[in-house]
Coordinates of C-alpha atoms in Angstrom, one line a residue:
Chain A
M1 CA 154.3 -168.1 95.7
S2 CA 151.6 -169.8 97.8
T3 CA 149.1 -168.2 95.4
V4 CA 149.7 -171.0 92.9
K5 CA 148.7 -173.5 95.6
D6 CA 145.8 -171.4 96.8
M7 CA 144.4 -171.1 93.2
L8 CA 144.6 -174.9 92.8
A9 CA 142.9 -175.5 96.2
T10 CA 140.0 -173.3 95.2
Y11 CA 139.4 -174.8 91.8
P12 CA 135.6 -175.6 91.8
A13 CA 135.6 -178.8 89.8
D14 CA 137.3 -182.2 90.0
L15 CA 141.0 -182.2 89.2
G16 CA 141.1 -185.9 88.5
D17 CA 144.0 -187.9 90.0
I18 CA 146.7 -185.4 89.2
D19 CA 149.5 -185.1 91.7
R20 CA 148.8 -181.6 93.2
A21 CA 152.2 -181.1 94.8
K22 CA 154.0 -181.9 91.5
L23 CA 151.6 -179.7 89.5
T24 CA 152.0 -176.8 91.9
R25 CA 155.8 -177.1 91.9
C26 CA 155.9 -177.4 88.1
I27 CA 153.8 -174.2 87.6
E28 CA 156.1 -172.3 90.1
E29 CA 159.3 -173.5 88.4
C30 CA 158.0 -172.6 85.0
I31 CA 157.1 -169.0 85.9
T32 CA 160.4 -168.6 87.9
C33 CA 162.4 -170.0 85.0
A34 CA 160.7 -167.8 82.4
Q35 CA 161.6 -164.7 84.4
A36 CA 165.2 -165.8 84.9
C37 CA 165.6 -166.5 81.2
T38 CA 164.2 -163.1 80.2
A39 CA 166.5 -161.4 82.7
C40 CA 169.5 -163.6 81.6
A41 CA 169.0 -162.8 77.9
D42 CA 169.1 -159.1 78.8
A43 CA 172.1 -159.4 81.2
C44 CA 174.0 -161.2 78.4
L45 CA 173.3 -158.1 76.2
S46 CA 175.2 -156.0 78.7
E47 CA 178.3 -158.2 78.7
G48 CA 181.5 -157.3 76.8
M49 CA 181.5 -160.0 74.3
V50 CA 177.9 -160.3 73.3
G51 CA 178.7 -162.2 70.1
D52 CA 179.9 -165.1 72.2
L53 CA 176.6 -165.2 74.0
A54 CA 174.3 -165.2 70.9
T55 CA 173.2 -168.8 71.2
C56 CA 172.7 -168.4 75.0
I57 CA 170.5 -165.3 74.4
R58 CA 168.5 -167.0 71.8
T59 CA 168.0 -170.2 73.9
D60 CA 167.0 -167.9 76.8
M61 CA 164.3 -166.4 74.7
D62 CA 162.9 -169.7 73.4
C63 CA 163.0 -171.1 77.0
A64 CA 161.2 -168.0 78.4
D65 CA 158.4 -168.2 75.9
I66 CA 158.0 -172.0 76.2
C67 CA 158.0 -171.9 80.1
N68 CA 155.4 -169.1 80.1
T69 CA 153.1 -171.0 77.8
T70 CA 153.6 -174.3 79.8
A71 CA 152.7 -172.4 83.0
S72 CA 149.5 -171.1 81.4
V73 CA 148.5 -174.5 80.0
L74 CA 149.1 -176.2 83.4
S75 CA 147.0 -173.5 85.1
R76 CA 143.9 -174.5 83.2
H77 CA 142.0 -177.6 84.2
T78 CA 138.6 -177.2 82.4
G79 CA 138.5 -179.5 79.3
Y80 CA 141.9 -180.8 80.3
D81 CA 143.7 -182.6 77.5
A82 CA 146.5 -184.8 78.8
D83 CA 148.1 -185.1 75.3
I84 CA 148.5 -181.4 74.9
T85 CA 149.8 -181.0 78.5
R86 CA 152.3 -183.8 78.0
A87 CA 153.5 -182.4 74.6
M88 CA 154.1 -179.0 76.2
L89 CA 155.8 -180.5 79.2
Q90 CA 158.1 -182.4 76.8
A91 CA 158.9 -179.3 74.8
C92 CA 159.5 -177.4 78.1
A93 CA 161.8 -180.0 79.5
M94 CA 163.8 -180.0 76.3
A95 CA 164.0 -176.2 76.2
C96 CA 165.1 -176.1 79.8
K97 CA 167.8 -178.8 79.1
A98 CA 169.2 -176.8 76.2
C99 CA 169.1 -173.5 78.0
G100 CA 170.6 -175.0 81.2
D101 CA 173.4 -176.4 79.0
A102 CA 174.0 -173.1 77.2
C103 CA 174.0 -171.1 80.4
E104 CA 176.2 -173.6 82.2
R105 CA 179.0 -173.0 79.6
H106 CA 179.2 -169.4 80.8
A107 CA 178.5 -170.0 84.5
D108 CA 182.1 -169.5 85.6
T109 CA 182.4 -166.1 84.0
H110 CA 178.8 -164.8 84.2
E111 CA 176.9 -165.1 87.6
H112 CA 173.5 -164.5 85.8
C113 CA 174.1 -167.5 83.6
R114 CA 174.9 -169.6 86.8
V115 CA 171.6 -168.5 88.5
C116 CA 169.7 -169.0 85.3
A117 CA 171.2 -172.5 84.7
E118 CA 170.0 -173.5 88.2
A119 CA 166.5 -172.3 87.4
C120 CA 166.5 -174.3 84.1
R121 CA 167.7 -177.5 85.8
S122 CA 165.1 -177.1 88.5
C123 CA 162.3 -176.5 85.9
E124 CA 163.5 -179.4 83.7
Q125 CA 163.3 -181.7 86.7
A126 CA 159.8 -180.5 87.7
C127 CA 158.5 -181.1 84.1
T128 CA 160.0 -184.6 84.0
D129 CA 158.6 -185.4 87.4
L130 CA 155.1 -184.2 86.3
I131 CA 155.3 -186.2 83.1
Q132 CA 156.1 -189.3 85.1
A133 CA 153.4 -188.7 87.6
M134 CA 150.9 -188.4 84.7
G135 CA 151.6 -192.0 83.8
Chain B
M1 CA 151.8 -160.5 55.8
S2 CA 154.7 -160.2 53.4
T3 CA 156.7 -158.9 56.4
V4 CA 157.2 -162.5 57.6
K5 CA 158.8 -163.3 54.2
D6 CA 160.8 -160.1 54.1
M7 CA 162.2 -160.7 57.6
L8 CA 163.3 -164.2 56.5
A9 CA 164.9 -162.9 53.3
T10 CA 167.0 -160.3 55.3
Y11 CA 168.3 -162.8 57.8
P12 CA 172.1 -162.2 57.8
A13 CA 173.3 -165.8 58.4
D14 CA 172.8 -169.2 56.8
L15 CA 169.4 -170.7 57.3
G16 CA 170.5 -174.2 56.6
D17 CA 168.4 -176.3 54.2
I18 CA 165.0 -175.4 55.8
D19 CA 162.1 -175.0 53.3
R20 CA 161.6 -171.2 53.4
A21 CA 158.1 -171.3 51.8
K22 CA 156.8 -173.8 54.4
L23 CA 158.5 -172.0 57.2
T24 CA 157.0 -168.6 56.1
R25 CA 153.6 -170.2 55.8
C26 CA 153.8 -171.9 59.2
I27 CA 154.7 -168.6 61.0
E28 CA 151.9 -166.8 59.2
E29 CA 149.4 -169.5 60.1
C30 CA 150.5 -169.6 63.8
I31 CA 150.0 -165.8 64.3
T32 CA 146.7 -165.9 62.4
C33 CA 145.5 -168.8 64.4
A34 CA 146.6 -167.3 67.7
Q35 CA 144.6 -164.2 67.0
A36 CA 141.5 -166.2 65.8
C37 CA 141.6 -168.3 69.0
T38 CA 141.9 -165.3 71.3
A39 CA 138.9 -163.6 69.5
C40 CA 136.9 -166.9 69.5
A41 CA 137.3 -167.4 73.2
D42 CA 136.0 -163.9 73.8
A43 CA 133.2 -164.3 71.3
C44 CA 132.1 -167.5 73.1
L45 CA 131.9 -165.5 76.3
S46 CA 129.3 -163.3 74.6
E47 CA 127.0 -166.2 73.6
G48 CA 123.9 -167.2 75.5
M49 CA 124.9 -170.6 76.8
V50 CA 128.5 -170.0 77.8
G51 CA 128.6 -173.1 80.0
D52 CA 128.2 -175.3 76.9
L53 CA 131.3 -173.6 75.4
A54 CA 133.6 -173.9 78.4
T55 CA 135.8 -176.6 76.8
C56 CA 135.9 -174.7 73.5
I57 CA 137.0 -171.5 75.4
R58 CA 139.7 -173.3 77.3
T59 CA 141.0 -175.0 74.2
D60 CA 141.0 -171.7 72.4
M61 CA 143.2 -170.2 75.2
D62 CA 145.7 -173.1 75.1
C63 CA 145.8 -173.0 71.3
A64 CA 146.4 -169.2 71.3
D65 CA 149.3 -169.4 73.8
I66 CA 150.9 -172.4 72.0
C67 CA 150.6 -170.8 68.5
N68 CA 152.1 -167.6 69.7
T69 CA 155.1 -169.3 71.2
T70 CA 155.5 -171.5 68.2
A71 CA 155.5 -168.4 65.9
S72 CA 158.2 -166.9 68.1
V73 CA 160.4 -170.0 68.2
L74 CA 160.1 -170.3 64.4
S75 CA 161.1 -166.7 64.0
R76 CA 164.5 -167.3 65.6
H77 CA 167.3 -168.9 63.6
T78 CA 170.5 -168.2 65.6
G79 CA 171.5 -171.2 67.6
Y80 CA 168.7 -173.1 66.0
D81 CA 167.8 -176.3 67.8
A82 CA 165.8 -178.7 65.6
D83 CA 164.6 -180.8 68.5
I84 CA 163.0 -177.9 70.3
T85 CA 161.4 -176.6 67.1
R86 CA 160.0 -180.1 66.3
A87 CA 158.7 -180.5 69.9
M88 CA 156.9 -177.1 69.7
L89 CA 155.5 -177.9 66.2
Q90 CA 154.1 -181.2 67.5
A91 CA 152.5 -179.5 70.5
C92 CA 151.1 -176.9 68.2
A93 CA 149.7 -179.4 65.7
M94 CA 148.1 -181.2 68.6
A95 CA 146.6 -178.1 70.1
C96 CA 145.3 -176.9 66.7
K97 CA 143.7 -180.4 66.1
A98 CA 142.0 -180.3 69.5
C99 CA 140.8 -176.7 69.0
G100 CA 139.7 -177.3 65.5
D101 CA 137.6 -180.3 66.7
A102 CA 136.2 -178.3 69.7
C103 CA 135.2 -175.3 67.4
E104 CA 133.8 -177.5 64.7
R105 CA 131.3 -178.9 67.1
H106 CA 129.7 -175.4 67.3
A107 CA 130.4 -174.3 63.7
D108 CA 126.7 -174.7 62.7
T109 CA 125.5 -172.4 65.5
H110 CA 128.4 -170.0 65.9
E111 CA 130.0 -168.4 62.9
H112 CA 133.1 -167.4 65.0
C113 CA 133.7 -171.1 65.8
R114 CA 133.5 -171.9 62.1
V115 CA 136.1 -169.3 61.1
C116 CA 138.3 -170.3 64.0
A117 CA 138.1 -174.0 63.1
E118 CA 139.3 -173.1 59.6
A119 CA 142.3 -171.2 61.0
C120 CA 143.1 -174.2 63.3
R121 CA 142.9 -176.7 60.5
S122 CA 145.1 -174.6 58.3
C123 CA 147.6 -174.1 61.1
E124 CA 147.7 -177.8 62.0
Q125 CA 148.4 -178.6 58.3
A126 CA 151.2 -176.0 58.1
C127 CA 152.8 -177.4 61.3
T128 CA 152.6 -181.0 60.0
D129 CA 154.0 -179.9 56.6
L130 CA 156.9 -178.2 58.2
I131 CA 157.7 -181.2 60.5
Q132 CA 157.7 -183.4 57.4
A133 CA 160.0 -181.0 55.5
M134 CA 162.4 -181.0 58.5
G135 CA 162.9 -184.7 57.9
Chain C
M1 CA 145.0 -161.8 57.2
S2 CA 141.3 -161.6 56.4
T3 CA 140.8 -163.8 59.4
V4 CA 141.1 -160.8 61.8
K5 CA 138.2 -159.1 59.8
D6 CA 136.2 -162.3 59.7
M7 CA 136.5 -162.9 63.4
L8 CA 135.3 -159.3 64.0
A9 CA 132.4 -159.7 61.6
T10 CA 131.2 -162.9 63.5
Y11 CA 131.3 -161.3 67.0
P12 CA 127.9 -162.2 68.4
A13 CA 127.3 -159.1 70.6
D14 CA 127.3 -155.3 70.0
L15 CA 130.7 -153.8 69.3
G16 CA 129.6 -150.3 70.2
D17 CA 130.6 -147.5 67.9
I18 CA 134.2 -148.6 67.5
D19 CA 135.7 -147.9 64.0
R20 CA 135.9 -151.5 62.7
A21 CA 138.4 -150.8 59.9
K22 CA 140.8 -149.0 62.2
L23 CA 140.4 -151.8 64.8
T24 CA 141.1 -154.5 62.2
R25 CA 144.1 -152.7 60.9
C26 CA 145.5 -152.1 64.4
I27 CA 145.3 -155.8 65.3
E28 CA 146.9 -156.8 62.0
E29 CA 149.7 -154.3 62.5
C30 CA 150.3 -155.4 66.1
I31 CA 150.7 -159.1 65.2
T32 CA 152.8 -158.3 62.1
C33 CA 155.1 -155.9 64.2
A34 CA 155.5 -158.4 67.0
Q35 CA 156.7 -161.1 64.6
A36 CA 159.0 -158.6 62.8
C37 CA 160.5 -157.5 66.1
T38 CA 161.1 -161.1 67.3
A39 CA 162.8 -161.9 64.0
C40 CA 164.8 -158.7 64.0
A41 CA 166.1 -159.3 67.6
D42 CA 167.3 -162.7 66.4
A43 CA 168.8 -161.4 63.2
C44 CA 170.7 -158.8 65.2
L45 CA 172.2 -161.7 67.2
S46 CA 173.7 -163.1 64.0
E47 CA 175.4 -159.9 63.0
G48 CA 179.2 -159.3 63.5
M49 CA 179.1 -156.5 66.0
V50 CA 176.3 -157.6 68.3
G51 CA 177.4 -155.3 71.1
D52 CA 176.5 -152.3 69.0
L53 CA 173.0 -153.7 68.6
A54 CA 172.2 -154.4 72.2
T55 CA 169.8 -151.6 72.7
C56 CA 168.1 -152.4 69.3
I57 CA 167.7 -156.1 70.4
R58 CA 166.3 -155.1 73.8
T59 CA 163.8 -152.6 72.3
D60 CA 162.8 -155.3 69.8
M61 CA 162.0 -157.7 72.7
D62 CA 159.9 -155.1 74.6
C63 CA 158.1 -154.1 71.4
A64 CA 157.3 -157.7 70.5
D65 CA 155.8 -158.4 74.0
I66 CA 153.8 -155.2 74.1
C67 CA 152.5 -155.6 70.5
N68 CA 151.4 -159.2 71.2
T69 CA 149.6 -158.2 74.4
T70 CA 147.9 -155.2 72.6
A71 CA 146.7 -157.5 69.8
S72 CA 145.2 -159.8 72.4
V73 CA 143.5 -157.0 74.4
L74 CA 142.1 -155.6 71.1
S75 CA 140.8 -159.0 70.1
R76 CA 138.5 -159.1 73.2
H77 CA 135.2 -157.2 73.2
T78 CA 133.2 -158.7 76.1
G79 CA 133.4 -156.4 79.2
Y80 CA 135.3 -154.0 77.1
D81 CA 137.2 -151.4 79.2
A82 CA 138.1 -148.3 77.1
D83 CA 140.6 -147.1 79.7
I84 CA 142.7 -150.4 79.6
T85 CA 142.6 -150.5 75.8
R86 CA 143.7 -146.8 75.6
A87 CA 146.5 -147.4 78.1
M88 CA 147.8 -150.4 76.1
L89 CA 147.5 -148.5 72.8
Q90 CA 149.6 -145.7 74.3
A91 CA 152.2 -148.1 75.6
C92 CA 152.3 -149.8 72.2
A93 CA 152.6 -146.6 70.2
M94 CA 155.5 -145.6 72.5
A95 CA 157.3 -148.9 72.2
C96 CA 156.8 -148.9 68.4
K97 CA 158.2 -145.3 68.2
A98 CA 161.3 -146.3 70.3
C99 CA 161.8 -149.5 68.4
G100 CA 161.3 -147.8 65.0
D101 CA 163.9 -145.2 66.0
A102 CA 166.4 -147.8 67.3
C103 CA 166.0 -149.9 64.1
E104 CA 166.2 -146.9 61.8
R105 CA 169.7 -146.1 63.1
H106 CA 170.9 -149.4 61.6
A107 CA 168.6 -149.4 58.5
D108 CA 171.5 -148.5 56.2
T109 CA 173.7 -151.4 57.2
H110 CA 171.1 -154.0 58.2
E111 CA 168.2 -154.8 55.9
H112 CA 166.3 -156.6 58.7
C113 CA 166.4 -153.4 60.8
R114 CA 165.0 -151.5 57.8
V115 CA 162.1 -153.9 57.3
C116 CA 161.4 -154.0 61.1
A117 CA 161.5 -150.2 61.3
E118 CA 158.8 -150.0 58.7
A119 CA 156.6 -152.5 60.6
C120 CA 157.1 -150.4 63.8
R121 CA 156.2 -147.1 62.0
S122 CA 153.1 -148.7 60.5
C123 CA 152.0 -150.1 63.9
E124 CA 152.6 -146.9 65.7
Q125 CA 150.4 -145.1 63.2
A126 CA 147.7 -147.7 63.5
C127 CA 147.7 -147.4 67.3
T128 CA 147.6 -143.6 67.1
D129 CA 144.8 -143.7 64.6
L130 CA 142.8 -146.0 66.8
I131 CA 143.3 -143.9 69.9
Q132 CA 142.0 -140.8 68.0
A133 CA 139.0 -142.8 66.7
M134 CA 138.2 -143.8 70.3
G135 CA 137.7 -140.1 71.1
Chain D
M1 CA 161.0 -166.5 94.3
S2 CA 164.5 -165.4 95.4
T3 CA 165.5 -166.0 91.8
V4 CA 164.1 -162.6 90.8
K5 CA 166.3 -161.0 93.4
D6 CA 169.3 -163.1 92.4
M7 CA 169.0 -162.3 88.8
L8 CA 168.8 -158.6 89.6
A9 CA 171.9 -158.9 91.9
T10 CA 173.9 -160.5 89.1
Y11 CA 173.1 -157.9 86.4
P12 CA 176.5 -156.9 85.0
A13 CA 175.9 -153.2 84.2
D14 CA 174.7 -150.2 86.1
L15 CA 171.0 -150.3 87.1
G16 CA 170.9 -146.5 87.7
D17 CA 169.1 -145.3 90.8
I18 CA 166.1 -147.6 90.6
D19 CA 164.7 -148.9 93.9
R20 CA 165.8 -152.5 93.8
A21 CA 163.4 -153.8 96.5
K22 CA 160.4 -152.2 94.8
L23 CA 161.5 -153.4 91.4
T24 CA 162.0 -157.0 92.7
R25 CA 158.6 -156.9 94.4
C26 CA 156.8 -155.6 91.3
I27 CA 158.2 -158.3 89.1
E28 CA 157.2 -161.0 91.6
E29 CA 153.7 -159.6 92.0
C30 CA 153.3 -159.4 88.2
I31 CA 154.2 -163.0 87.6
T32 CA 152.1 -164.2 90.6
C33 CA 149.1 -162.1 89.4
A34 CA 149.4 -163.3 85.8
Q35 CA 149.3 -166.9 87.0
A36 CA 146.4 -166.3 89.4
C37 CA 144.4 -164.5 86.6
T38 CA 145.0 -167.4 84.2
A39 CA 143.8 -169.9 86.8
C40 CA 140.9 -167.8 87.8
A41 CA 139.6 -167.4 84.2
D42 CA 139.7 -171.2 84.0
A43 CA 138.1 -171.8 87.4
C44 CA 135.3 -169.4 86.3
L45 CA 134.7 -171.6 83.3
S46 CA 134.0 -174.5 85.7
E47 CA 131.3 -172.7 87.7
G48 CA 127.6 -173.2 87.2
M49 CA 126.6 -169.8 85.9
V50 CA 129.5 -169.0 83.5
G51 CA 127.5 -166.3 81.7
D52 CA 127.4 -164.2 84.9
L53 CA 131.2 -164.4 85.0
A54 CA 131.9 -163.4 81.4
T55 CA 133.3 -160.0 82.3
C56 CA 135.4 -161.4 85.1
I57 CA 136.9 -164.0 82.7
R58 CA 137.7 -161.5 80.1
T59 CA 139.2 -159.1 82.6
D60 CA 141.3 -162.0 84.0
M61 CA 142.6 -162.7 80.5
D62 CA 143.6 -159.0 79.8
C63 CA 145.2 -158.8 83.2
A64 CA 147.2 -162.0 82.7
D65 CA 148.6 -160.8 79.4
I66 CA 149.4 -157.3 80.7
C67 CA 151.0 -158.6 83.9
N68 CA 153.2 -161.1 81.9
T69 CA 154.4 -158.4 79.5
T70 CA 155.0 -155.9 82.4
A71 CA 157.1 -158.6 84.2
S72 CA 159.2 -159.1 81.0
V73 CA 159.7 -155.3 80.4
L74 CA 160.7 -154.9 84.1
S75 CA 163.2 -157.8 83.8
R76 CA 165.2 -156.0 81.0
H77 CA 167.6 -153.2 81.9
T78 CA 169.8 -152.8 78.8
G79 CA 168.7 -149.7 76.9
Y80 CA 166.2 -149.0 79.6
D81 CA 163.5 -146.6 78.5
A82 CA 161.7 -145.1 81.5
D83 CA 158.8 -143.9 79.4
I84 CA 157.9 -147.3 78.1
T85 CA 158.3 -148.8 81.6
R86 CA 156.1 -146.2 83.1
A87 CA 153.4 -146.6 80.4
M88 CA 153.3 -150.4 81.0
L89 CA 153.2 -150.0 84.8
Q90 CA 150.2 -147.6 84.3
A91 CA 148.4 -150.0 82.0
C92 CA 149.2 -152.8 84.5
A93 CA 148.0 -150.9 87.5
M94 CA 144.8 -150.1 85.6
A95 CA 144.2 -153.7 84.5
C96 CA 144.9 -155.0 88.1
K97 CA 142.4 -152.4 89.5
A98 CA 139.7 -153.5 87.0
C99 CA 140.4 -157.2 87.5
G100 CA 140.5 -156.8 91.3
D101 CA 137.1 -155.1 91.2
A102 CA 135.6 -157.7 88.9
C103 CA 136.8 -160.6 91.0
E104 CA 135.8 -158.9 94.3
R105 CA 132.2 -158.8 93.1
H106 CA 132.3 -162.7 93.2
A107 CA 134.6 -163.1 96.2
D108 CA 131.8 -164.2 98.5
T109 CA 130.6 -167.0 96.3
H110 CA 133.8 -168.0 94.5
E111 CA 137.0 -168.6 96.6
H112 CA 139.2 -168.5 93.4
C113 CA 137.9 -164.9 92.7
R114 CA 138.7 -164.0 96.3
V115 CA 142.3 -165.3 96.0
C116 CA 142.7 -163.7 92.6
A117 CA 141.4 -160.3 93.8
E118 CA 144.0 -160.3 96.5
A119 CA 146.8 -161.0 93.9
C120 CA 145.4 -158.1 91.8
R121 CA 145.3 -155.6 94.7
S122 CA 148.8 -156.6 95.7
C123 CA 150.1 -156.2 92.1
E124 CA 148.3 -152.9 91.6
Q125 CA 150.0 -151.6 94.8
A126 CA 153.4 -152.8 93.7
C127 CA 153.0 -151.1 90.3
T128 CA 151.9 -147.8 91.9
D129 CA 154.7 -147.9 94.4
L130 CA 157.3 -148.5 91.6
I131 CA 155.8 -145.6 89.5
Q132 CA 156.2 -143.3 92.5
A133 CA 159.7 -144.5 93.2
M134 CA 160.6 -143.8 89.5
G135 CA 159.8 -140.1 90.2

């Protein structure tokens, strides 16, 4: 995943006073979480009692879409708009919180929900850290 | 585009007290705006002075991603979470405002920016209307 | 949906000898089908016997992602690469065929699957027509 | 990135005889490449002669969308359809080849194009390897 860092290091214009370490980590967490949520939604579909997992699957899908879009917005710096970035980070932290909660409820019975919940918690924290660093 | 309405009409569970007409319109505006922004970013790349359009192109790309994700979140009703929906609608209205402003600056010289600005204004309004209807 | 046509009409460079009507229709069908598949996957999650719909839900999700990406690729004309466009159209026609088949199996019992199957058939046809028109 | 591997290891149903190491690597390369392409398109927008980079930017955007969708399709195993997976892998390898070529042309002058070209080459290889492993 050093590619995220390398792409940031080669950006040709001024990045402003953004915290590069927190930005790098947030992009990495978003793309990791998006993939985990996509995989978790599908793993849930292969479980015995899918009906009990309907909310988990739906939250996984929202979280995957929102994390992917947040990663893309954070990967663009030209014409940077702090308000849009902050709004997306807030939506992302909220989606990760909800998805982490939904997955945690099944963590004891479904290993994929446990792994996915960890990815959500970690991404939520990275979003919150970046929001704070933005001031 | 009656498919958006038809899919909503065939949803098998309770939709709660959401305003169906405003929800339908918002989904339609989001997918229309996402496509217009993707096309506008590319049309800008074919103009003579691309450097002058860098912020417009970037804003188009953010707006396209955010509108697409908002349309997907709004198309899901199982395990509906009003907070996530509202957060995405706010990010979407903000992105559409910024993109409408950026495109409008070039509307006199570039027809594609004029058409795209209209799509953004219309989508921003639909998002704001739906936020208000959600209470 | 006249926005798709309007954006195409305002493209500032040469579009080559592509069939504009077929291109417009294919973009419209792709974004309509992507939304229908996203909504159908979620509607399936609200049905009683979700386990029986697992393959349908999964195919809906693949089809939604592939249709969205195809719409984006088709909306870009600068540096147009016919090989990439054709490869995406073939993947899209294949995903729409599989999703139309999966939804049709439940069309008698689930109205959302019936509407979604129609969107898939229509999108598959539009992709096939555009591939043929490309020569 | 061990999350991709962990999610695969916790999948509750049979994965068939797919090569897990190659599948894991391909998903990782796709999400890394999608992020690099999104960042590269934006970095190009901040360069002095954006007009010379128009094809590179456009190819970056196609490649980002296609890699993201390929990663999602590869992350789903329920109701697995080898034909759709193969079609997406072929489109992805083709997009990565075109984007790697486009970026390489600017690798001497733009560091971000050099890093992005490497990500594209690596992802193209991972897609080709997985296609071969699928038989």
